Coordinates of C-alpha atoms and ligand atoms in Angstrom, one line a residue:
X1 CA 0.1 -0.1 0.2
X2 CA 1.5 3.5 -0.9
X3 CA 0.9 6.0 1.5
X4 CA -0.5 9.5 0.8
X5 CA 1.5 12.7 0.3
X6 CA 1.5 14.7 3.5
X7 CA 1.7 18.4 3.1
X8 CA 1.2 19.2 6.7
X9 CA 3.0 22.5 8.2
X10 CA 3.7 20.6 11.4
X11 CA 4.0 18.0 12.8
X12 CA 4.7 16.9 9.3
X13 CA 5.5 13.9 7.3
X14 CA 8.6 11.9 8.4
X15 CA 10.6 9.6 5.8
X16 CA 8.8 6.4 5.6
X17 CA 11.9 4.5 6.0
X18 CA 12.2 5.9 9.3
X19 CA 8.8 5.1 10.4
X20 CA 9.2 1.6 9.4
X21 CA 12.4 1.3 11.1
X22 CA 10.9 2.6 14.1
X23 CA 8.1 0.2 14.0
X24 CA 10.3 -2.6 13.5
X25 CA 12.4 -1.7 16.8
X26 CA 9.4 -0.5 18.7
X27 CA 9.0 -3.7 21.1
X28 CA 12.8 -4.6 21.4
X29 CA 15.4 -2.1 20.5
X30 CA 18.6 -3.9 19.2
X31 CA 18.0 -6.9 21.2
X32 CA 17.7 -5.0 24.5
X33 CA 14.3 -6.4 25.3
X34 CA 12.9 -3.1 25.6
X35 CA 11.3 -0.2 23.7
X36 CA 13.3 3.0 23.6
X37 CA 10.0 4.7 25.5
X38 CA 10.7 2.0 28.4
X39 CA 14.5 2.9 29.0
X40 CA 16.2 4.8 31.6
X41 CA 17.6 7.8 30.0
X42 CA 20.7 7.1 32.3
X43 CA 21.2 3.7 30.8
X44 CA 23.9 2.8 28.4
X45 CA 21.5 2.1 25.8
X46 CA 19.6 5.4 25.7
X47 CA 22.8 7.1 26.3
X48 CA 24.4 5.5 23.1
X49 CA 21.1 6.4 21.3
X50 CA 21.4 10.3 22.3
X51 CA 25.2 10.4 21.6
X52 CA 24.8 8.8 18.1
X53 CA 22.0 11.6 17.5
X54 CA 24.1 14.5 18.5
X55 CA 27.1 13.0 16.6
X56 CA 25.0 12.7 13.1
X57 CA 23.7 16.0 13.7
X58 CA 27.0 17.8 14.1
X59 CA 28.2 15.9 11.0
X60 CA 24.9 16.7 9.0
X61 CA 25.2 20.6 9.9
X62 CA 29.3 20.8 10.2
X63 CA 28.5 22.2 13.9
X64 CA 32.0 23.7 15.3
X65 CA 33.2 22.0 18.5
X66 CA 32.6 25.3 20.1
X67 CA 29.0 25.1 20.1
X68 CA 26.8 23.1 22.3
X69 CA 24.0 20.9 21.0
X70 CA 21.0 20.9 23.7
X71 CA 17.9 18.5 23.7
X72 CA 15.3 20.7 25.2
X73 CA 11.5 20.5 25.2
X74 CA 8.7 23.3 25.2
X75 CA 9.1 24.0 21.6
X76 CA 10.1 27.3 19.9
X77 CA 7.3 29.1 21.6
X78 CA 9.1 28.4 24.8
X79 CA 12.5 29.3 23.3
X80 CA 10.8 32.7 22.7
X81 CA 11.1 33.3 26.5
X82 CA 14.4 31.1 27.1
X83 CA 16.3 33.0 24.7
X84 CA 16.0 36.5 26.4
X85 CA 16.1 34.9 29.9
X86 CA 19.4 33.4 28.9
X87 CA 20.7 36.2 26.8
X88 CA 19.2 39.7 27.5
X89 CA 21.8 40.6 30.5
X90 CA 24.6 40.5 27.9
X91 CA 23.8 44.0 26.4
X92 CA 21.3 46.8 26.2
X93 CA 18.2 46.0 23.8
X94 CA 17.4 42.9 22.2
X95 CA 17.0 43.4 18.4
X96 CA 14.3 41.6 16.5
X97 CA 13.6 41.5 12.7
X98 CA 10.1 41.0 12.0
X99 CA 9.3 39.1 9.0
X100 CA 6.1 37.1 9.5
X101 CA 3.8 35.5 12.3
X102 CA 6.7 33.7 14.3
X103 CA 8.9 36.3 14.5
X104 CA 6.0 39.2 15.5
X105 CA 5.2 36.5 18.5
X106 CA 9.0 36.1 19.4
X107 CA 9.5 39.8 19.8
X108 CA 6.4 40.1 21.8
X109 CA 7.2 37.5 24.3
X110 CA 10.8 39.0 24.6
X111 CA 9.4 42.7 26.0
X112 CA 8.6 40.5 29.2
X113 CA 12.3 40.0 30.1
X114 CA 13.8 43.5 28.9
X115 CA 14.0 46.0 26.1
X116 CA 13.0 45.2 22.5
X117 CA 13.9 47.1 19.6
X118 CA 12.2 46.0 16.3
X119 CA 15.0 46.7 14.1
X120 CA 13.3 45.9 10.7
X121 CA 9.8 44.9 9.8
X122 CA 8.0 43.9 6.7
X123 CA 4.4 44.2 8.1
X124 CA 3.7 47.1 5.7
X125 CA 3.8 44.7 2.8
X126 CA 1.8 42.1 4.7
X127 CA 5.0 39.8 5.6
X128 CA 6.0 39.2 1.6
X129 CA 9.4 40.6 1.5
X130 CA 12.8 40.2 3.6
X131 CA 14.1 43.5 4.7
X132 CA 17.6 44.2 3.2
X133 CA 20.1 43.6 6.2
X134 CA 21.8 46.9 5.1
X135 CA 18.5 48.8 6.2
X136 CA 18.3 47.2 9.7
X137 CA 18.7 49.7 12.4
X138 CA 20.9 47.7 14.8
X139 CA 20.9 48.8 18.4
X140 CA 24.6 49.8 19.8
X141 CA 25.5 47.3 22.2
X142 CA 22.6 45.0 21.7
X143 CA 22.3 41.6 23.8
X144 CA 21.4 39.5 20.4
X145 CA 19.8 40.1 17.0
X146 CA 16.5 37.5 16.6
X147 CA 15.8 36.4 13.0
X148 CA 13.3 33.9 12.1
X149 CA 15.1 32.1 9.3
X150 CA 12.0 30.3 7.6
X151 CA 8.4 32.1 8.4
X152 CA 6.5 29.0 8.1
X153 CA 3.0 30.4 7.9
X154 CA 3.9 33.3 5.7
X155 CA 6.1 31.2 3.4
X156 CA 9.3 33.4 3.5
X157 CA 12.8 32.2 3.8
X158 CA 15.9 34.3 4.7
X159 CA 18.2 32.6 1.7
X160 CA 21.4 34.1 3.2
X161 CA 21.7 34.7 6.9
X162 CA 23.0 38.1 7.6
X163 CA 26.6 38.8 8.4
X164 CA 26.2 40.9 11.4
X165 CA 29.9 41.5 11.8
X166 CA 30.1 43.2 8.1
X167 CA 27.5 45.3 9.4
X168 CA 29.6 46.7 12.3
X169 CA 27.4 44.7 15.0
X170 CA 29.1 42.2 17.6
X171 CA 26.0 40.8 19.0
X172 CA 25.5 37.2 18.6
X173 CA 22.6 36.1 15.8
X174 CA 19.7 34.1 17.1
X175 CA 17.9 32.2 14.5
X176 CA 14.5 30.4 15.1
X177 CA 15.2 27.8 12.2
X178 CA 12.3 25.2 13.2
X179 CA 10.7 24.9 10.0
X180 CA 13.7 24.7 7.6
X181 CA 16.7 23.1 10.1
X182 CA 18.3 20.4 8.1
X183 CA 17.2 21.5 4.7
X184 CA 20.3 23.6 4.0
X185 CA 23.7 24.1 5.7
X186 CA 24.0 27.0 8.1
X187 CA 27.0 29.3 8.3
X188 CA 28.1 29.3 11.7
X189 CA 30.4 31.8 11.6
X190 CA 27.2 34.1 11.4
X191 CA 25.3 32.3 14.1
X192 CA 25.4 32.2 17.9
X193 CA 22.3 30.4 18.6
X194 CA 19.8 28.1 16.8
X195 CA 16.6 26.6 17.9
X196 CA 14.1 24.7 16.5
X197 CA 11.1 22.7 17.3
X198 CA 11.5 19.2 15.8
X199 CA 8.3 18.6 14.4
X200 CA 8.5 20.2 11.1
X201 CA 11.6 18.9 9.6
X202 CA 13.4 16.3 11.8
X203 CA 11.4 14.3 14.2
X204 CA 8.2 14.1 16.1
X205 CA 6.8 17.1 18.3
X206 CA 8.4 17.2 22.0
X207 CA 11.8 17.7 21.2
X208 CA 13.4 21.2 20.8
X209 CA 17.1 21.7 19.5
X210 CA 19.1 24.6 20.8
X211 CA 22.8 24.9 19.2
X212 CA 24.6 27.5 21.1
X213 CA 28.2 29.1 21.0
X214 CA 29.8 28.1 24.4
X215 CA 30.8 31.9 25.2
X216 CA 26.9 32.6 25.3
X217 CA 26.4 30.2 28.3
X218 CA 26.3 31.2 31.8
X219 CA 24.5 34.6 31.5
X220 CA 20.9 33.8 32.6
X221 CA 18.9 35.9 34.6
X222 CA 18.1 34.7 38.1
X223 CA 14.5 33.9 37.5
X224 CA 15.4 31.6 34.8
X225 CA 13.9 27.9 35.7
X226 CA 16.7 25.5 36.1
X227 CA 15.6 23.3 33.3
X228 CA 15.6 26.3 30.8
X229 CA 19.0 27.7 31.8
X230 CA 21.2 26.5 28.6
X231 CA 24.5 26.1 31.1
X232 CA 22.6 23.9 33.3
X233 CA 21.3 21.7 30.5
X234 CA 24.6 21.9 28.9
X235 CA 26.6 20.9 32.1
X236 CA 24.5 17.9 32.7
X237 CA 24.5 16.4 28.6
X238 CA 20.7 17.6 28.2
X239 CA 20.1 15.5 31.3
X240 CA 19.2 17.9 34.0
X241 CA 15.8 16.9 33.5
X242 CA 14.2 13.6 31.7
X243 CA 14.7 14.5 27.9
X244 CA 12.1 13.6 25.5
X245 CA 13.6 10.2 24.9
X246 CA 11.7 8.7 22.2
X247 CA 11.5 12.1 20.3
X248 CA 15.4 12.2 20.4
X249 CA 15.8 8.4 19.3
X250 CA 13.4 9.3 16.1
X251 CA 15.2 12.5 15.4
X252 CA 18.4 10.4 15.5
X253 CA 16.9 8.1 13.0
X254 CA 16.0 11.1 10.8
X255 CA 19.7 12.2 11.0
X256 CA 20.8 8.9 9.8
X257 CA 18.5 8.8 6.9
X258 CA 19.7 12.4 6.0
X259 CA 23.2 10.7 5.8
X260 CA 22.1 8.1 3.5
X261 CA 20.6 10.2 0.9
X262 CA 22.2 10.5 -2.7
X263 CA 21.3 12.6 -5.3
X264 CA 22.6 12.7 -8.9
X265 CA 23.0 16.0 -10.2
X266 CA 24.8 17.7 -13.3
X267 CA 27.7 18.5 -10.9
X268 CA 28.1 14.7 -9.9
X269 CA 26.4 12.7 -7.1
X270 CA 25.6 14.6 -3.9
X271 CA 25.4 13.2 -0.5
X272 CA 23.8 13.8 3.0
X273 CA 22.8 17.2 3.3
X274 CA 24.1 18.4 0.0
X275 CA 21.7 15.7 -1.6
X276 CA 18.7 16.9 0.6
X277 CA 19.5 20.4 -0.5
X278 CA 19.5 19.9 -4.1
X279 CA 16.3 18.0 -3.7
X280 CA 14.6 20.8 -2.1
X281 CA 15.7 23.1 -4.5
X282 CA 14.3 21.0 -7.4
X283 CA 11.1 20.6 -5.7
X284 CA 10.5 24.4 -4.8
X285 CA 11.4 25.2 -8.2
X286 CA 9.2 22.8 -9.9
X287 CA 6.2 23.9 -7.7
X288 CA 6.7 27.6 -7.9
X289 CA 7.3 27.1 -11.4
X290 CA 4.0 25.7 -12.2
X291 CA 2.4 28.2 -10.2
X292 CA 3.8 31.0 -11.7
X293 CA 3.1 29.8 -15.0
X294 CA -0.3 28.6 -14.4
X295 CA -2.2 31.9 -15.0
X296 CA -4.9 30.5 -12.2
X297 CA -3.1 30.2 -8.8
X298 CA -1.7 33.2 -7.3
X299 CA 1.3 33.9 -4.9
X300 CA 2.1 36.8 -2.8
X301 CA 5.4 36.5 -1.5
X302 CA 8.4 37.9 -3.3
X303 CA 10.2 35.6 -5.8
X304 CA 13.4 36.1 -3.6
X305 CA 11.8 35.7 -0.2
X306 CA 10.0 32.6 -1.1
X307 CA 10.4 29.8 1.4
X308 CA 11.7 26.3 0.0
X309 CA 9.6 24.5 2.7
X310 CA 6.5 26.4 2.7
X311 CA 4.5 27.7 -0.1
X312 CA 1.2 29.3 0.4
X313 CA -0.7 30.0 -2.8
X314 CA -4.4 31.0 -3.7
X315 CA -7.3 30.0 -5.8
X316 CA -9.1 32.8 -8.1
X317 CA -12.7 32.3 -6.0
X318 CA -13.4 31.5 -2.6
X319 CA -15.9 28.9 -3.7
X320 CA -13.0 26.7 -5.0
X321 CA -11.3 25.9 -1.8
X322 CA -14.0 23.3 -0.5
X323 CA -13.9 21.3 -3.9
X324 CA -10.1 21.9 -4.1
X325 CA -9.4 20.2 -0.6
X326 CA -12.2 17.5 -1.2
X327 CA -10.5 16.7 -4.5
X328 CA -6.9 16.7 -3.1
X329 CA -7.8 14.5 -0.4
X330 CA -9.3 12.1 -2.6
X331 CA -6.1 11.8 -4.6
X332 CA -4.2 11.1 -1.6
X333 CA -2.9 14.8 -1.1
X334 CA -3.2 15.8 2.4
X335 CA -3.2 18.8 4.7
X336 CA -3.1 21.5 1.9
X337 CA -5.4 24.3 3.8
X338 CA -3.4 27.5 4.3
X339 CA -3.0 28.7 7.9
X340 CA -6.1 30.8 9.4
X341 CA -3.9 34.0 9.6
X342 CA -3.1 34.1 5.9
X343 CA -6.0 31.9 4.3
X344 CA -5.8 30.3 0.9
X345 CA -3.5 26.9 0.7
X346 CA -0.3 26.1 1.7
X347 CA 2.0 23.3 0.5
X348 CA 4.8 22.4 3.2
X349 CA 7.4 20.4 1.1
X350 CA 10.0 19.6 4.0
X351 CA 12.7 17.0 3.4
X352 CA 10.5 13.8 4.0
X353 CA 8.3 14.8 1.0
X354 CA 9.9 13.2 -2.1
X355 CA 10.2 15.0 -5.5
X356 CA 7.2 12.4 -6.5
X357 CA 4.9 14.2 -4.0
X358 CA 5.7 17.5 -5.5
X359 CA 5.1 15.9 -9.2
X360 CA 1.5 14.3 -7.7
X361 CA 0.4 17.9 -6.4
X362 CA 1.4 19.6 -9.7
X363 CA -0.6 16.9 -11.5
X364 CA -3.5 17.8 -9.4
X365 CA -3.0 21.3 -9.5
X366 CA -3.0 21.3 -13.4
X367 CA -6.1 19.1 -13.6
X368 CA -8.0 21.4 -11.2
X369 CA -7.2 24.4 -13.2
X370 CA -8.4 23.0 -16.4
X371 CA -11.7 21.9 -14.8
X372 CA -12.3 25.3 -13.1
X373 CA -10.3 27.8 -15.2
Ligands
PLP1 C1 6.1 26.0 14.4 C2 6.9 26.9 14.8 C3 6.9 27.5 15.9 C4 6.3 27.1 17.1 O1 6.5 25.8 17.5 P1 6.1 25.1 18.9 O2 6.4 23.8 18.8 O3 4.5 25.1 18.7 O4 6.6 26.2 19.9 C5 7.9 28.8 16.1 N1 8.7 28.9 15.0 C6 8.6 28.3 13.8 C7 9.2 29.3 12.9 C8 7.7 27.4 13.5 O5 7.8 27.0 12.2

């Protein structure tokens, strides 16, 4: 039986191979006689799972040795508070760039913990562009500069992370990369801290990844809950409290799946994250290419700001949404409804969604446009 293609924005599709492996190991992990869910997080079995997951993630994302990888909980929304609790004491204002719903939420939460400056915003154009970093009004002595590098709801991606040093700013860049982590490489020379909820691109809900440069540890406000103090979490190898063990295990299987990927391109065969990125570019090109050419569907985001992961698009009449979604479901194309704040439709085409899924979607889009155009 072939499974439907799942375009959910999150919790989102996982690679079928990973789900099958997890199913086969469900009752007895590697002859231990236990499910991963039933193991002590301090036993040698689970410690080996967590260490392998971290080592594979470090390899995939080329994380430098002076960065800690933390397995936390609470999701990216909790990080909206945890980041300022840990970093606000380092400087004066906390600088935020607003590019969509998620960064808007981040800066609002940070206001509970200190002075926030919104140094650039695309609110005036309805969150459809990325403000040029050269125009950002960076604060002097900022504690950090926060961006959401992929706005899941609005469909905006920062295709290049800002080089704050080149802009004369020494503050660390903090990125919410929840919805495109492991879809492309990260230039760590530009990033002080990256956080991501797992449920978009790397695993099930319940795990939050924090990757943080070591010099940013140890600045937490006294009110910071111990379980959310990055230094305490780092000093305990993410086991200060019981970590989300099963979610870490599944993310680890996803990391191994990423390492196994191969993609033949004109430049030769690519492996691992490079293969994933090439495939993501091909998927996005195919989808946006059809939407642009269709003369039926419309998009709102500026071409150079379009997300490779989340593509919001619209039909020419409101009455068409219901038949569109019902027809899509009947064809095995699931969860294409847009976010309520943006409306319309949204195709999330994360790592686990194969090119064949985009092809099946485009075939349906064509057929629907012919019938209703
Ligand atoms: C999904 C998402 C969030 C919220 O994640 P939670 O796990 O619900 O806290 C925040 N930021 C971005 C960019 C997201 O995609």
